[in-house]
Amino acid sequence: MRYTITGKNINVTPGLRADVIKKIGKLEKYFNEDTEAVITLSVEKDRQKIEVTIPVKGTIIRAEQVSDDMYVSIDLVEEIIERQLKRYKSKIVDKKQSAVSFSDLYINEEETGEEEVHIEKMKKFAIKPMDPEEACVQMELLGHSFFVFLNADTDEVNVVYKRKNGSYGLIEPELA
């Protein structure tokens, strides 16, 4: 695996870089050597956060962890990604498309029989055109953490969501 490690409000020391590579390196058994892991370390007040993003053909494997100790965050994020890889193996390994990103050992490994994804509730609703700011207001009025709407400017379905820091995010579709 290749690693791209950056820091926000933190100096990525050689020791910290070595620990990240050592921990995230445990995931190498799942991926081919040309797979890239993008790792961002950040500090906000007493929050030590690590974000790991591993793009593979057709999907993105991502996890983040926050604690008061960066080394604890690093340990926990590696466990989260490993659990994701084991749980959703049949969903993320498409033999035709993304198999080139994963190691043969991982592809041929027996599935553990973890629980399947189960959609418990379906909901249909009318979508009316609005701008993202109006969608945020609607989301707040409903008390939800996200809101699906038809963007009046682009005529595409978008999603606004409330971020952990209290700000808002907008998800727009992009053709691959």
PDB file of C-alpha atoms in Angstrom, residues 57-160:
ATOM      1  CA  LYS A  57     -12.625   0.932  -8.009  1.00  0.00           C
ATOM      2  CA  GLY A  58     -16.359   1.397  -7.573  1.00  0.00           C
ATOM      3  CA  THR A  59     -16.355   2.337  -3.877  1.00  0.00           C
ATOM      4  CA  ILE A  60     -14.591   4.203  -1.090  1.00  0.00           C
ATOM      5  CA  ILE A  61     -13.626   2.629   2.206  1.00  0.00           C
ATOM      6  CA  ARG A  62     -13.565   5.318   4.872  1.00  0.00           C
ATOM      7  CA  ALA A  63     -13.435   5.597   8.635  1.00  0.00           C
ATOM      8  CA  GLU A  64     -12.689   8.295  11.163  1.00  0.00           C
ATOM      9  CA  GLN A  65     -12.043   8.188  14.859  1.00  0.00           C
ATOM     10  CA  VAL A  66     -11.806  10.905  17.504  1.00  0.00           C
ATOM     11  CA  SER A  67     -10.381  10.628  20.998  1.00  0.00           C
ATOM     12  CA  ASP A  68      -8.230  12.658  23.369  1.00  0.00           C
ATOM     13  CA  ASP A  69      -5.108  10.706  22.317  1.00  0.00           C
ATOM     14  CA  MET A  70      -3.976  10.418  18.685  1.00  0.00           C
ATOM     15  CA  TYR A  71      -2.433   6.989  19.225  1.00  0.00           C
ATOM     16  CA  VAL A  72      -5.744   5.661  20.590  1.00  0.00           C
ATOM     17  CA  SER A  73      -7.547   7.125  17.559  1.00  0.00           C
ATOM     18  CA  ILE A  74      -5.066   5.396  15.230  1.00  0.00           C
ATOM     19  CA  ASP A  75      -5.620   2.032  16.942  1.00  0.00           C
ATOM     20  CA  LEU A  76      -9.407   2.358  16.802  1.00  0.00           C
ATOM     21  CA  VAL A  77      -9.657   3.472  13.158  1.00  0.00           C
ATOM     22  CA  GLU A  78      -7.665   0.449  11.979  1.00  0.00           C
ATOM     23  CA  GLU A  79     -10.089  -1.852  13.808  1.00  0.00           C
ATOM     24  CA  ILE A  80     -13.084  -0.087  12.261  1.00  0.00           C
ATOM     25  CA  ILE A  81     -11.791  -0.500   8.704  1.00  0.00           C
ATOM     26  CA  GLU A  82     -10.896  -4.148   9.275  1.00  0.00           C
ATOM     27  CA  ARG A  83     -14.389  -4.804  10.640  1.00  0.00           C
ATOM     28  CA  GLN A  84     -15.918  -3.037   7.600  1.00  0.00           C
ATOM     29  CA  LEU A  85     -13.830  -5.134   5.206  1.00  0.00           C
ATOM     30  CA  LYS A  86     -14.879  -8.380   6.869  1.00  0.00           C
ATOM     31  CA  ARG A  87     -18.536  -7.477   7.260  1.00  0.00           C
ATOM     32  CA  TYR A  88     -19.170  -6.127   3.778  1.00  0.00           C
ATOM     33  CA  LYS A  89     -16.777  -8.270   1.758  1.00  0.00           C
ATOM     34  CA  SER A  90     -19.460  -9.678  -0.529  1.00  0.00           C
ATOM     35  CA  LYS A  91     -20.745  -6.161  -1.193  1.00  0.00           C
ATOM     36  CA  ILE A  92     -17.457  -4.367  -1.913  1.00  0.00           C
ATOM     37  CA  VAL A  93     -15.585  -7.031  -3.848  1.00  0.00           C
ATOM     38  CA  ASP A  94     -17.066  -7.116  -7.315  1.00  0.00           C
ATOM     39  CA  LYS A  95     -15.040  -9.774  -9.099  1.00  0.00           C
ATOM     40  CA  LYS A  96     -15.206  -7.886 -12.412  1.00  0.00           C
ATOM     41  CA  GLN A  97     -14.560  -4.331 -11.287  1.00  0.00           C
ATOM     42  CA  SER A  98     -12.904  -3.772  -7.927  1.00  0.00           C
ATOM     43  CA  ALA A  99     -11.178  -7.129  -7.516  1.00  0.00           C
ATOM     44  CA  VAL A 100      -7.983  -5.625  -8.957  1.00  0.00           C
ATOM     45  CA  SER A 101      -7.684  -3.428  -5.843  1.00  0.00           C
ATOM     46  CA  PHE A 102      -7.857  -6.299  -3.376  1.00  0.00           C
ATOM     47  CA  SER A 103      -5.372  -9.053  -2.633  1.00  0.00           C
ATOM     48  CA  ASP A 104      -6.059 -12.625  -3.748  1.00  0.00           C
ATOM     49  CA  LEU A 105      -5.887 -13.706  -0.101  1.00  0.00           C
ATOM     50  CA  TYR A 106      -8.757 -11.376   0.801  1.00  0.00           C
ATOM     51  CA  ILE A 107     -10.870 -12.240  -2.257  1.00  0.00           C
ATOM     52  CA  ASN A 108     -10.554 -15.992  -1.692  1.00  0.00           C
ATOM     53  CA  GLU A 109     -10.995 -15.804   2.102  1.00  0.00           C
ATOM     54  CA  GLU A 110     -14.085 -17.539   3.493  1.00  0.00           C
ATOM     55  CA  GLU A 111     -16.850 -15.137   4.431  1.00  0.00           C
ATOM     56  CA  THR A 112     -17.527 -14.928   8.142  1.00  0.00           C
ATOM     57  CA  GLY A 113     -21.311 -14.874   7.782  1.00  0.00           C
ATOM     58  CA  GLU A 114     -21.659 -11.489   9.445  1.00  0.00           C
ATOM     59  CA  GLU A 115     -25.067  -9.916   9.359  1.00  0.00           C
ATOM     60  CA  GLU A 116     -26.433  -8.747   6.048  1.00  0.00           C
ATOM     61  CA  VAL A 117     -27.558  -5.206   5.397  1.00  0.00           C
ATOM     62  CA  HIS A 118     -31.260  -5.061   6.207  1.00  0.00           C
ATOM     63  CA  ILE A 119     -33.401  -2.091   5.245  1.00  0.00           C
ATOM     64  CA  GLU A 120     -36.022  -1.856   7.944  1.00  0.00           C
ATOM     65  CA  LYS A 121     -38.122   1.041   6.703  1.00  0.00           C
ATOM     66  CA  MET A 122     -38.829   2.617   3.329  1.00  0.00           C
ATOM     67  CA  LYS A 123     -40.217   6.068   2.890  1.00  0.00           C
ATOM     68  CA  LYS A 124     -41.491   7.915  -0.186  1.00  0.00           C
ATOM     69  CA  PHE A 125     -42.048  11.628  -0.362  1.00  0.00           C
ATOM     70  CA  ALA A 126     -42.636  14.343  -2.918  1.00  0.00           C
ATOM     71  CA  ILE A 127     -39.568  16.363  -3.849  1.00  0.00           C
ATOM     72  CA  LYS A 128     -40.048  20.039  -4.537  1.00  0.00           C
ATOM     73  CA  PRO A 129     -37.422  22.317  -6.067  1.00  0.00           C
ATOM     74  CA  MET A 130     -35.586  24.538  -3.560  1.00  0.00           C
ATOM     75  CA  ASP A 131     -32.172  26.002  -2.925  1.00  0.00           C
ATOM     76  CA  PRO A 132     -29.727  24.385  -0.447  1.00  0.00           C
ATOM     77  CA  GLU A 133     -30.320  27.052   2.211  1.00  0.00           C
ATOM     78  CA  GLU A 134     -34.078  26.434   2.150  1.00  0.00           C
ATOM     79  CA  ALA A 135     -33.388  22.690   2.385  1.00  0.00           C
ATOM     80  CA  CYS A 136     -31.307  23.307   5.527  1.00  0.00           C
ATOM     81  CA  VAL A 137     -34.197  25.230   7.067  1.00  0.00           C
ATOM     82  CA  GLN A 138     -36.611  22.394   6.185  1.00  0.00           C
ATOM     83  CA  MET A 139     -34.205  19.868   7.697  1.00  0.00           C
ATOM     84  CA  GLU A 140     -34.014  21.865  10.947  1.00  0.00           C
ATOM     85  CA  LEU A 141     -37.806  22.258  11.078  1.00  0.00           C
ATOM     86  CA  LEU A 142     -38.208  18.488  10.742  1.00  0.00           C
ATOM     87  CA  GLY A 143     -35.483  17.808  13.322  1.00  0.00           C
ATOM     88  CA  HIS A 144     -33.581  15.516  10.947  1.00  0.00           C
ATOM     89  CA  SER A 145     -29.841  15.219  10.402  1.00  0.00           C
ATOM     90  CA  PHE A 146     -30.176  15.181   6.591  1.00  0.00           C
ATOM     91  CA  PHE A 147     -32.667  16.278   3.939  1.00  0.00           C
ATOM     92  CA  VAL A 148     -33.122  15.125   0.321  1.00  0.00           C
ATOM     93  CA  PHE A 149     -34.320  17.778  -2.132  1.00  0.00           C
ATOM     94  CA  LEU A 150     -34.389  18.801  -5.785  1.00  0.00           C
ATOM     95  CA  ASN A 151     -31.874  21.600  -6.283  1.00  0.00           C
ATOM     96  CA  ALA A 152     -33.711  24.410  -8.103  1.00  0.00           C
ATOM     97  CA  ASP A 153     -30.436  25.681  -9.611  1.00  0.00           C
ATOM     98  CA  THR A 154     -29.112  22.395 -11.019  1.00  0.00           C
ATOM     99  CA  ASP A 155     -32.345  20.382 -11.363  1.00  0.00           C
ATOM    100  CA  GLU A 156     -30.624  17.422  -9.630  1.00  0.00           C
ATOM    101  CA  VAL A 157     -31.381  15.556  -6.434  1.00  0.00           C
ATOM    102  CA  ASN A 158     -29.093  16.769  -3.622  1.00  0.00           C
ATOM    103  CA  VAL A 159     -28.722  16.051   0.081  1.00  0.00           C
ATOM    104  CA  VAL A 160     -27.950  18.545   2.828  1.00  0.00           C
TER     105      VAL A 160
END
